[in-house]
């Protein structure tokens, strides 16, 4: 929204949330999330045409267009638990919009939603006797964390789905015009509602599938002496395959991939497509196996026992340049280390506060420090889980000197210069090597 505000100075945008602390944080110098470049954009438009408020009803009443971006976590209860999306926040929001509106509006689905959610929303919103009409659009967000501002300023594409009726197409044109202020028209794609909802799930599923595919090959590389980075590089040169998203790793994390792939699989089951569901579910299974395999490799190489050994976990965020730890592979690694009764010491430049929340139930068994030298001091091994550039630039000689010998590095992101580390005396293990 702040990027839209930046490019559409005549449009007034009010961001509302029921969480007052969050809204206060957005108004302050200390934004509630870390995202490179975001603060500059927010500061440029805040108080001019971008406002933050807890007056949800007031903002709905005032608006011509409502973007709904409430969360749709994986359901933890009842039918579809562990796979389906929990749509209760979406439905509450729709009912709230209906209750306070006294004129027609465009409602834009920004959250990632199961296919045909718009249909359910339309039937709730348009079941009114106020004589007003709500047109539902789907405008899924493709930004990735850590590169959000760049992804928004120069998107590969913007997608807007609408009903193929005169009213639907007219609403679609309004939102197209908003993006067209800075996005070239040919990159703004319009489709029917169901294609738009489904495309978001399938885009994430295909991206996650690439990582699981290369991670499956990484296991084979470790057995055969092939080097997964070399294999990926050569494969990526084939234009039909392309070079991106082929980095083998300890596993993918983040709020989207696991959730969306499982949601896609659930959708397939719902429509009786069992084989299709199994195919996509295996993308998540491979990821879980890769996380587990990482710790097993540590165990095997550290003489089959890591009990009571200090292990420095370098990085807890699910990827670099974010403080977000949702579904982070580091979390699973720490849990597996604890199952082996090791003593993990976590270091991360941005994610320590979130890490403490995630590990609240085992706080007495883990340590946290922002100083990687401190984390590695007296450790038997380093498990690198996030590709923070800072880790590359450390004084590895100093780290080596502070560690127990033999000193192990398990580089779950293939970030470090293995040759250099080996010359310093480390035993180095990288993914797929
Ligand atoms: C993703 C999609 O990229 C984005 O389009 C969508 O809108 C939201 O979900 P995000 O979760 O922010 O974005 O991060 P992304 O960069 O996709 O990375 C996801 C995970 O995959 C991270 O843990 C990352 O480290 C890992 N990854 C990525 C790999 O292990 N190897 C790769 O080659 C690329």
Coordinates of C-alpha atoms and ligand atoms in Angstrom, one line a residue:
X1 CA 0.0 0.0 0.0
X2 CA 2.8 2.4 0.7
X3 CA 4.2 1.8 -2.8
X4 CA 0.8 2.5 -4.3
X5 CA 0.6 5.6 -2.2
X6 CA 4.0 6.7 -3.5
X7 CA 2.8 6.4 -7.1
X8 CA -0.7 7.7 -6.7
X9 CA -0.4 10.9 -4.6
X10 CA -4.1 11.8 -5.3
X11 CA -5.4 8.6 -3.8
X12 CA -5.9 8.5 0.0
X13 CA -5.0 5.1 1.5
X14 CA -5.8 4.2 5.1
X15 CA -4.4 1.0 6.5
X16 CA -6.4 -0.4 9.3
X17 CA -5.8 -3.2 11.8
X18 CA -7.5 -4.2 15.0
X19 CA -4.1 -4.6 16.6
X20 CA -3.5 -1.1 18.1
X21 CA 0.2 -1.9 19.0
X22 CA 0.9 -2.7 15.4
X23 CA -0.7 0.4 14.1
X24 CA 1.2 2.5 16.6
X25 CA 4.4 0.9 15.5
X26 CA 3.6 1.7 11.8
X27 CA 3.2 5.4 12.9
X28 CA 6.6 5.4 14.7
X29 CA 10.2 5.3 13.7
X30 CA 10.4 1.6 14.6
X31 CA 8.3 -0.2 11.9
X32 CA 7.0 -3.6 13.1
X33 CA 8.8 -5.5 10.3
X34 CA 12.3 -5.3 8.9
X35 CA 12.3 -5.0 5.1
X36 CA 15.1 -3.2 3.1
X37 CA 13.9 0.1 1.7
X38 CA 10.4 0.0 3.3
X39 CA 11.1 2.7 5.9
X40 CA 12.1 5.3 3.2
X41 CA 8.9 4.7 1.2
X42 CA 6.6 4.8 4.3
X43 CA 8.3 8.0 5.5
X44 CA 7.8 9.6 2.2
X45 CA 4.0 9.2 2.1
X46 CA 3.0 8.8 5.7
X47 CA 0.7 11.7 6.8
X48 CA 0.4 12.8 3.2
X49 CA -1.8 10.2 1.5
X50 CA -1.0 7.1 3.6
X51 CA -2.6 6.8 7.0
X52 CA -2.6 4.2 9.7
X53 CA -5.6 3.7 12.0
X54 CA -7.5 1.3 14.2
X55 CA -10.9 2.8 13.1
X56 CA -11.7 -0.2 10.8
X57 CA -15.4 0.7 10.4
X58 CA -14.7 4.4 9.6
X59 CA -12.1 3.5 7.0
X60 CA -14.4 0.9 5.3
X61 CA -17.3 3.4 5.2
X62 CA -15.1 6.0 3.5
X63 CA -13.5 3.7 1.0
X64 CA -14.3 3.1 -2.7
X65 CA -12.0 0.2 -2.8
X66 CA -11.2 -2.1 0.1
X67 CA -8.1 -4.3 -0.1
X68 CA -8.4 -7.2 2.3
X69 CA -5.1 -8.7 3.4
X70 CA -6.1 -10.6 6.6
X71 CA -4.2 -13.8 7.3
X72 CA -5.3 -17.2 6.1
X73 CA -3.2 -19.6 8.1
X74 CA -3.4 -23.3 7.8
X75 CA -6.4 -24.7 9.6
X76 CA -5.4 -26.3 12.9
X77 CA -8.7 -27.9 13.7
X78 CA -11.6 -29.8 12.3
X79 CA -12.1 -30.8 8.6
X80 CA -8.9 -30.1 6.6
X81 CA -6.7 -29.5 9.7
X82 CA -3.1 -29.2 8.8
X83 CA -3.8 -28.6 5.1
X84 CA -6.8 -26.3 4.3
X85 CA -6.9 -22.5 4.8
X86 CA -8.6 -21.1 7.9
X87 CA -10.9 -18.5 6.4
X88 CA -12.5 -17.3 9.5
X89 CA -10.8 -13.9 9.5
X90 CA -11.8 -13.4 5.9
X91 CA -15.4 -14.2 6.5
X92 CA -15.5 -11.9 9.6
X93 CA -14.0 -9.1 7.5
X94 CA -16.6 -9.6 4.8
X95 CA -19.4 -9.4 7.3
X96 CA -17.9 -6.3 8.9
X97 CA -17.7 -4.7 5.5
X98 CA -21.3 -5.5 4.8
X99 CA -22.5 -4.2 8.2
X100 CA -20.9 -0.8 7.9
X101 CA -21.2 0.0 4.2
X102 CA -23.9 2.3 2.9
X103 CA -22.8 2.3 -0.7
X104 CA -21.4 0.0 -3.4
X105 CA -17.7 -0.9 -3.2
X106 CA -15.0 -2.9 -4.9
X107 CA -13.5 -5.6 -2.6
X108 CA -10.0 -6.8 -3.5
X109 CA -8.7 -10.1 -2.3
X110 CA -5.1 -9.6 -1.5
X111 CA -4.6 -12.6 0.8
X112 CA -3.8 -15.9 -0.8
X113 CA -7.0 -17.8 -0.9
X114 CA -8.4 -21.2 -2.0
X115 CA -10.0 -21.1 -5.5
X116 CA -13.6 -19.9 -5.5
X117 CA -13.3 -18.0 -2.2
X118 CA -14.5 -14.9 -4.1
X119 CA -17.8 -16.8 -4.8
X120 CA -18.4 -17.3 -1.0
X121 CA -17.5 -13.7 -0.3
X122 CA -19.8 -12.4 -3.0
X123 CA -22.7 -14.4 -1.6
X124 CA -22.1 -13.0 1.9
X125 CA -21.6 -9.5 0.7
X126 CA -24.4 -9.4 -1.9
X127 CA -27.0 -11.0 0.4
X128 CA -28.0 -7.5 1.6
X129 CA -31.3 -5.6 1.3
X130 CA -29.5 -2.2 1.3
X131 CA -29.6 -2.1 -2.5
X132 CA -25.8 -1.9 -2.7
X133 CA -23.4 -4.1 -4.7
X134 CA -20.0 -5.4 -4.0
X135 CA -17.7 -6.4 -6.8
X136 CA -15.0 -8.9 -5.8
X137 CA -11.6 -8.8 -7.4
X138 CA -8.6 -11.0 -6.9
X139 CA -5.2 -9.3 -6.9
X140 CA -2.7 -11.7 -5.3
X141 CA 0.7 -10.4 -4.2
X142 CA 3.8 -11.9 -5.6
X143 CA 6.4 -10.0 -3.6
X144 CA 9.1 -12.0 -1.7
X145 CA 10.3 -10.8 1.7
X146 CA 13.7 -9.2 1.7
X147 CA 13.2 -7.9 -1.9
X148 CA 9.6 -6.6 -1.4
X149 CA 10.2 -3.0 -2.4
X150 CA 12.0 -3.9 -5.6
X151 CA 9.4 -6.6 -6.4
X152 CA 6.7 -4.0 -6.0
X153 CA 8.5 -1.2 -7.9
X154 CA 9.4 -3.4 -10.8
X155 CA 7.1 -6.4 -10.7
X156 CA 7.4 -9.2 -13.3
X157 CA 3.6 -9.0 -13.5
X158 CA 0.6 -7.7 -11.7
X159 CA -2.4 -10.0 -11.7
X160 CA -6.1 -8.9 -11.4
X161 CA -8.9 -11.4 -11.7
X162 CA -12.5 -10.3 -12.0
X163 CA -15.9 -11.6 -13.0
X164 CA -16.3 -11.5 -16.8
X165 CA -19.4 -9.3 -16.5
X166 CA -19.7 -5.6 -17.4
X167 CA -19.6 -4.7 -13.7
X168 CA -16.7 -7.0 -13.0
X169 CA -14.7 -5.8 -16.0
X170 CA -15.4 -2.1 -15.0
X171 CA -14.1 -2.8 -11.4
X172 CA -11.1 -4.5 -12.9
X173 CA -10.3 -1.4 -15.0
X174 CA -10.3 0.8 -11.9
X175 CA -7.6 -1.3 -10.2
X176 CA -5.6 -1.7 -13.4
X177 CA -5.5 2.1 -13.7
X178 CA -4.1 2.3 -10.1
X179 CA -1.2 0.0 -10.9
X180 CA -0.7 1.5 -14.4
X181 CA 0.7 4.6 -12.8
X182 CA 4.0 2.9 -12.5
X183 CA 3.7 -0.6 -13.9
X184 CA 3.8 -0.9 -17.8
X185 CA 0.4 -1.9 -19.1
X186 CA 1.7 -5.1 -20.7
X187 CA 2.8 -6.4 -17.3
X188 CA -0.7 -6.0 -15.8
X189 CA -2.5 -9.2 -16.6
X190 CA -6.2 -9.7 -16.2
X191 CA -8.0 -13.0 -16.0
X192 CA -11.2 -14.5 -14.6
X193 CA -11.4 -14.7 -10.8
X194 CA -10.7 -18.4 -10.5
X195 CA -7.6 -18.3 -12.7
X196 CA -6.3 -15.5 -10.5
X197 CA -6.9 -17.2 -7.3
X198 CA -5.4 -20.5 -8.6
X199 CA -2.3 -18.8 -10.2
X200 CA -1.1 -17.6 -6.8
X201 CA -1.2 -21.1 -5.3
X202 CA 0.4 -22.6 -8.4
X203 CA 3.2 -20.0 -8.7
X204 CA 4.3 -20.7 -5.2
X205 CA 3.9 -24.5 -5.7
X206 CA 6.1 -24.4 -8.8
X207 CA 8.7 -22.3 -7.0
X208 CA 8.7 -24.7 -4.0
X209 CA 8.8 -27.7 -6.3
X210 CA 12.0 -26.4 -7.9
X211 CA 13.7 -26.2 -4.5
X212 CA 12.5 -29.6 -3.5
X213 CA 13.6 -31.0 -6.9
X214 CA 17.2 -29.6 -6.5
X215 CA 17.2 -30.6 -2.8
X216 CA 16.4 -34.2 -3.8
X217 CA 19.3 -34.1 -6.3
X218 CA 21.6 -32.7 -3.5
X219 CA 21.2 -36.0 -1.6
X220 CA 22.2 -37.9 -4.7
X221 CA 25.2 -35.6 -5.2
X222 CA 26.4 -36.3 -1.7
X223 CA 26.4 -40.0 -2.5
X224 CA 28.0 -39.9 -5.9
X225 CA 30.6 -37.1 -5.7
X226 CA 28.7 -34.8 -8.0
X227 CA 28.5 -31.2 -6.9
X228 CA 25.0 -29.8 -6.8
X229 CA 26.1 -26.2 -7.4
X230 CA 27.8 -27.3 -10.6
X231 CA 24.8 -29.4 -11.7
X232 CA 22.4 -26.5 -11.0
X233 CA 24.6 -24.0 -12.8
X234 CA 24.8 -26.1 -15.9
X235 CA 21.1 -26.9 -15.8
X236 CA 20.2 -23.2 -15.3
X237 CA 22.0 -22.2 -18.5
X238 CA 19.3 -24.1 -20.4
X239 CA 16.9 -21.3 -21.1
X240 CA 14.0 -23.6 -20.8
X241 CA 15.0 -24.4 -17.2
X242 CA 16.5 -21.0 -16.2
X243 CA 18.9 -20.2 -13.4
X244 CA 16.7 -19.0 -10.5
X245 CA 15.4 -20.9 -7.5
X246 CA 17.8 -23.8 -8.0
X247 CA 19.9 -23.3 -4.9
X248 CA 20.1 -26.4 -2.8
X249 CA 19.5 -25.6 0.9
X250 CA 18.6 -27.0 4.2
X251 CA 15.1 -26.5 3.1
X252 CA 12.6 -23.8 2.2
X253 CA 10.8 -21.8 4.8
X254 CA 8.5 -18.7 4.9
X255 CA 4.9 -18.1 5.4
X256 CA 3.8 -19.1 1.9
X257 CA 5.4 -22.2 0.4
X258 CA 4.4 -24.9 2.8
X259 CA 0.9 -23.4 3.4
X260 CA 0.1 -22.9 -0.2
X261 CA 1.4 -26.3 -1.4
X262 CA -0.7 -28.0 1.3
X263 CA -3.6 -25.9 0.4
X264 CA -3.3 -26.8 -3.3
X265 CA -3.1 -30.5 -2.3
X266 CA -6.2 -30.1 -0.2
X267 CA -8.0 -28.5 -3.0
X268 CA -7.1 -31.4 -5.3
X269 CA -8.3 -33.9 -2.7
X270 CA -11.5 -32.0 -2.5
X271 CA -12.1 -32.4 -6.2
X272 CA -11.3 -36.1 -6.0
X273 CA -7.8 -35.7 -7.7
X274 CA -5.9 -37.9 -5.3
X275 CA -2.9 -38.4 -7.5
X276 CA -2.5 -34.7 -8.1
X277 CA -2.7 -34.1 -4.4
X278 CA 0.0 -36.7 -3.7
X279 CA 2.3 -35.2 -6.3
X280 CA 2.2 -31.7 -4.7
X281 CA 2.3 -33.0 -1.2
X282 CA 5.6 -34.7 -2.0
X283 CA 7.1 -31.3 -2.4
X284 CA 6.5 -30.6 1.3
X285 CA 7.6 -34.1 2.3
X286 CA 10.9 -33.7 0.5
X287 CA 11.4 -30.4 2.3
X288 CA 10.8 -32.0 5.7
X289 CA 13.1 -34.8 4.8
X290 CA 15.8 -32.4 3.7
X291 CA 15.6 -30.6 7.1
X292 CA 15.9 -33.8 9.0
X293 CA 18.7 -35.1 6.7
X294 CA 20.7 -32.0 7.6
X295 CA 20.7 -32.8 11.3
X296 CA 21.3 -36.5 10.6
X297 CA 24.4 -35.6 8.6
X298 CA 25.6 -33.6 11.5
X299 CA 25.1 -36.5 13.9
X300 CA 26.9 -39.0 11.7
X301 CA 29.9 -36.8 11.2
X302 CA 30.2 -35.8 14.8
X303 CA 30.8 -39.4 16.0
X304 CA 27.1 -40.2 16.3
X305 CA 26.6 -38.2 19.4
X306 CA 25.9 -34.5 19.9
X307 CA 24.3 -34.8 23.4
X308 CA 25.4 -31.9 25.6
X309 CA 27.5 -30.5 22.8
X310 CA 27.3 -26.8 22.2
X311 CA 26.1 -26.1 18.6
X312 CA 26.1 -22.6 17.2
X313 CA 23.1 -22.0 14.9
X314 CA 24.0 -19.3 12.5
X315 CA 20.7 -17.6 11.3
X316 CA 17.2 -18.2 12.5
X317 CA 15.3 -16.1 9.9
X318 CA 13.7 -18.2 7.1
X319 CA 16.0 -16.4 4.6
X320 CA 18.4 -13.4 4.6
X321 CA 17.3 -9.8 4.9
X322 CA 14.2 -10.5 7.0
X323 CA 13.4 -10.9 10.7
X324 CA 10.7 -13.3 9.7
X325 CA 11.0 -16.8 11.2
X326 CA 7.8 -18.4 10.0
X327 CA 8.4 -22.0 8.9
X328 CA 12.1 -21.3 9.1
X329 CA 14.2 -24.4 8.6
X330 CA 16.3 -23.2 11.5
X331 CA 13.4 -23.9 13.8
X332 CA 13.2 -27.5 12.8
X333 CA 17.0 -27.9 13.0
X334 CA 16.9 -26.5 16.6
X335 CA 14.1 -28.8 17.5
X336 CA 16.0 -31.8 16.1
X337 CA 19.2 -30.8 17.9
X338 CA 17.2 -30.6 21.1
X339 CA 15.8 -34.1 20.5
X340 CA 19.4 -35.2 20.4
X341 CA 20.0 -33.3 23.7
X342 CA 22.5 -30.9 22.1
X343 CA 22.8 -27.4 23.4
X344 CA 21.9 -24.9 20.5
X345 CA 23.1 -21.3 20.7
X346 CA 21.3 -19.1 18.2
X347 CA 22.7 -16.1 16.6
X348 CA 20.9 -13.9 14.0
X349 CA 21.2 -10.2 13.1
X350 CA 17.4 -9.5 13.0
X351 CA 15.5 -12.5 14.1
X352 CA 16.4 -13.0 17.8
X353 CA 13.1 -11.5 19.2
X354 CA 11.0 -13.8 16.9
X355 CA 13.3 -16.8 17.7
X356 CA 12.6 -16.3 21.4
X357 CA 8.9 -16.3 20.8
X358 CA 9.1 -19.4 18.6
X359 CA 11.2 -21.3 21.2
X360 CA 9.2 -20.0 24.2
X361 CA 8.6 -23.6 25.4
X362 CA 12.3 -24.6 25.5
X363 CA 13.9 -21.3 26.6
X364 CA 15.8 -23.1 29.3
X365 CA 17.5 -25.4 26.8
X366 CA 18.7 -22.8 24.2
X367 CA 20.9 -19.6 24.2
X368 CA 20.6 -16.5 22.1
X369 CA 23.1 -13.9 21.2
X370 CA 23.4 -11.3 18.4
X371 CA 27.2 -11.8 18.4
X372 CA 28.3 -14.8 16.2
X373 CA 31.7 -15.0 17.8
X374 CA 30.1 -15.4 21.2
X375 CA 27.8 -18.1 19.8
X376 CA 30.7 -20.1 18.3
X377 CA 32.8 -19.8 21.4
X378 CA 33.3 -23.3 22.9
X379 CA 31.0 -24.8 20.2
X380 CA 31.7 -28.2 18.6
X381 CA 29.9 -27.2 15.4
X382 CA 28.2 -24.4 13.5
X383 CA 25.0 -25.1 11.7
X384 CA 24.4 -22.3 9.2
X385 CA 20.7 -22.0 8.4
X386 CA 20.3 -18.5 6.9
X387 CA 22.3 -17.0 4.1
X388 CA 23.1 -13.7 5.9
X389 CA 25.9 -12.0 4.0
X390 CA 27.3 -10.9 7.4
X391 CA 28.3 -14.5 8.1
X392 CA 30.5 -14.6 5.0
X393 CA 32.4 -11.5 6.2
X394 CA 33.2 -12.8 9.7
X395 CA 36.8 -13.4 10.9
X396 CA 36.7 -17.2 10.5
X397 CA 40.2 -17.6 11.9
X398 CA 39.0 -16.1 15.1
X399 CA 35.9 -18.3 15.2
X400 CA 38.1 -21.4 14.6
X401 CA 40.3 -20.5 17.5
X402 CA 37.4 -20.2 19.9
X403 CA 35.8 -23.5 19.0
X404 CA 36.3 -27.1 20.3
X405 CA 38.3 -29.3 18.0
X406 CA 37.6 -30.8 15.6
X407 CA 35.6 -27.8 14.6
X408 CA 32.7 -28.6 12.2
X409 CA 30.8 -26.3 9.9
X410 CA 27.6 -27.5 8.4
X411 CA 26.7 -24.9 5.8
X412 CA 23.0 -25.4 5.1
X413 CA 23.0 -22.6 2.5
X414 CA 26.3 -23.2 0.6
X415 CA 27.2 -19.6 1.6
X416 CA 30.7 -20.0 2.8
X417 CA 34.0 -20.5 1.0
X418 CA 34.6 -24.1 1.9
X419 CA 38.2 -24.2 0.6
X420 CA 39.2 -21.3 2.8
X421 CA 37.5 -22.8 5.8
X422 CA 39.2 -26.2 5.3
X423 CA 42.6 -24.4 5.1
X424 CA 41.9 -22.9 8.5
X425 CA 41.3 -26.3 9.9
X426 CA 37.5 -26.7 9.8
X427 CA 35.7 -29.8 8.8
X428 CA 33.2 -28.4 6.3
X429 CA 30.0 -30.0 5.0
X430 CA 27.8 -28.3 2.4
X431 CA 24.5 -29.3 0.9
X432 CA 24.9 -31.6 -2.1
X433 CA 28.7 -31.7 -1.9
Ligands
LIG1 C1 7.5 -16.5 -1.7 C2 7.4 -16.2 -3.2 O1 8.7 -16.1 -3.8 C3 6.6 -15.0 -3.4 O2 6.4 -14.7 -4.8 C4 5.3 -15.1 -2.8 O3 4.5 -13.9 -2.9 C5 5.4 -15.4 -1.3 O4 6.2 -16.6 -1.1 P1 9.0 -15.6 0.3 O5 8.4 -16.6 1.1 O6 9.1 -14.2 0.9 O7 8.3 -15.4 -1.1 O8 10.5 -16.0 0.0 P2 11.3 -16.8 -1.2 O9 12.4 -15.9 -1.6 O10 10.4 -17.3 -2.2 O11 12.1 -18.0 -0.4 C6 11.3 -19.0 0.2 C7 12.3 -20.0 0.8 O12 13.0 -20.8 -0.1 C8 13.4 -19.4 1.7 O13 13.5 -20.2 2.9 C9 14.6 -19.4 0.8 O14 15.8 -19.4 1.5 C10 14.4 -20.8 0.1 N1 15.1 -20.9 -1.2 C11 14.8 -20.0 -2.2 C12 15.9 -22.0 -1.4 O15 16.2 -22.8 -0.5 N2 16.6 -22.1 -2.6 C13 16.4 -21.2 -3.6 O16 17.0 -21.4 -4.7 C14 15.5 -20.2 -3.4

